[in-house]
XYZ file of C-alpha atoms in Angstrom:
132
model
C 98.719 110.230 80.110
C 96.352 109.018 82.879
C 94.959 111.011 85.735
C 97.206 111.797 88.689
C 96.291 111.430 92.454
C 96.325 115.116 93.234
C 95.050 115.207 96.947
C 93.048 113.416 99.596
C 90.453 115.488 101.080
C 89.560 115.261 104.849
C 86.303 116.470 106.378
C 87.092 118.424 109.583
C 85.377 120.248 112.339
C 88.457 122.503 112.664
C 90.202 122.306 109.273
C 93.042 124.720 110.173
C 93.972 122.846 113.441
C 93.780 119.453 111.907
C 95.869 120.507 108.932
C 98.469 121.877 111.292
C 98.463 118.567 113.291
C 99.007 116.535 110.140
C 101.690 118.995 108.858
C 103.625 118.428 111.940
C 103.084 114.712 111.916
C 104.385 114.354 108.384
C 107.071 117.160 108.665
C 105.162 118.863 105.759
C 103.841 122.425 105.600
C 100.415 124.193 105.423
C 100.909 125.835 102.027
C 97.415 127.504 102.029
C 94.541 128.155 104.312
C 91.292 130.099 104.362
C 87.798 129.674 105.694
C 87.083 126.909 103.171
C 90.183 124.750 103.191
C 93.695 124.149 104.451
C 96.224 122.482 102.158
C 99.190 120.425 103.401
C 102.120 119.508 101.015
C 105.616 118.231 101.496
C 108.204 120.929 102.349
C 110.294 120.050 99.472
C 107.535 120.678 96.970
C 105.854 123.915 95.895
C 103.491 123.580 93.008
C 105.166 126.560 91.372
C 108.426 124.703 91.477
C 109.598 124.499 87.825
C 110.904 121.294 86.396
C 108.779 118.789 88.312
C 106.539 117.110 85.818
C 102.803 117.080 86.743
C 102.827 113.221 86.880
C 105.700 113.092 89.335
C 104.165 115.226 92.005
C 102.769 113.313 94.961
C 99.372 113.993 96.414
C 98.728 116.511 99.197
C 96.242 116.602 101.940
C 93.302 119.035 101.932
C 91.239 119.687 105.019
C 87.772 121.211 104.516
C 85.321 122.225 107.318
C 82.040 120.308 107.935
C 79.429 120.924 110.536
C 79.146 117.390 111.901
C 81.436 115.107 113.894
C 82.806 111.863 112.558
C 80.552 108.981 113.521
C 81.701 105.786 111.844
C 84.974 104.009 110.976
C 86.773 105.552 107.949
C 86.743 103.507 104.797
C 90.009 104.954 103.684
C 92.954 105.697 105.940
C 96.553 106.737 105.831
C 99.446 104.298 106.766
C 102.579 105.857 108.177
C 105.967 104.095 108.489
C 109.329 105.159 109.952
C 112.681 104.082 108.589
C 114.285 100.912 110.121
C 116.614 102.777 112.409
C 113.655 104.554 114.220
C 111.307 103.039 116.703
C 107.725 102.491 115.776
C 106.877 102.686 119.600
C 108.593 106.017 119.978
C 106.694 107.444 117.028
C 103.437 106.112 118.412
C 104.236 107.572 121.858
C 105.004 111.029 120.256
C 101.772 111.026 118.259
C 99.741 110.215 121.460
C 101.598 112.921 123.312
C 100.446 115.323 120.609
C 96.766 114.275 120.657
C 96.408 110.968 118.780
C 94.450 108.196 120.508
C 94.690 104.411 120.296
C 91.831 102.792 118.160
C 90.503 99.282 118.148
C 89.147 98.502 114.627
C 89.068 94.792 115.250
C 92.803 94.524 114.406
C 93.643 91.924 117.146
C 96.750 91.735 119.367
C 99.035 89.921 116.958
C 99.437 92.606 114.212
C 102.610 94.494 113.470
C 100.880 97.922 113.121
C 99.296 100.223 115.507
C 95.884 101.830 114.817
C 95.429 105.497 116.098
C 92.937 108.298 115.611
C 93.929 111.921 114.961
C 92.503 114.617 117.082
C 89.302 114.541 115.161
C 88.851 110.768 115.267
C 90.106 109.765 111.845
C 91.866 106.335 111.902
C 95.340 105.919 110.709
C 98.031 103.189 111.037
C 101.660 103.337 112.115
C 103.385 100.404 110.468
C 106.383 98.584 111.650
C 109.598 100.412 110.577
C 110.571 99.750 106.977
C 113.502 99.945 104.778
C 111.688 101.361 101.651
């Protein structure tokens, strides 16, 4: 068996607030938080849930506090997509209403995705709606 992608770690000025923002965005939950980290996982999964093989568990997000602000564009980002029956524009508008901002990373006007930043400036994309 190979390694499993366990989590993605995000440096944060306010790790608790950013974890809560992402938990709401993904409809996940903050499963743990203290002064050193905040962990966000899907609501349907609890690591103590018996019967889910280790290799079948998807990655979570872990937010850790750092003392500095984000300065440059991320080299890794998250892509989000809604199902076909939901509007990409409505999701983008809702994210902006909750504190996301539009970002220009040189994507041009002819792309099918929207680049946003979370409340701490981390870029992510909202793709066009998808079937799978």
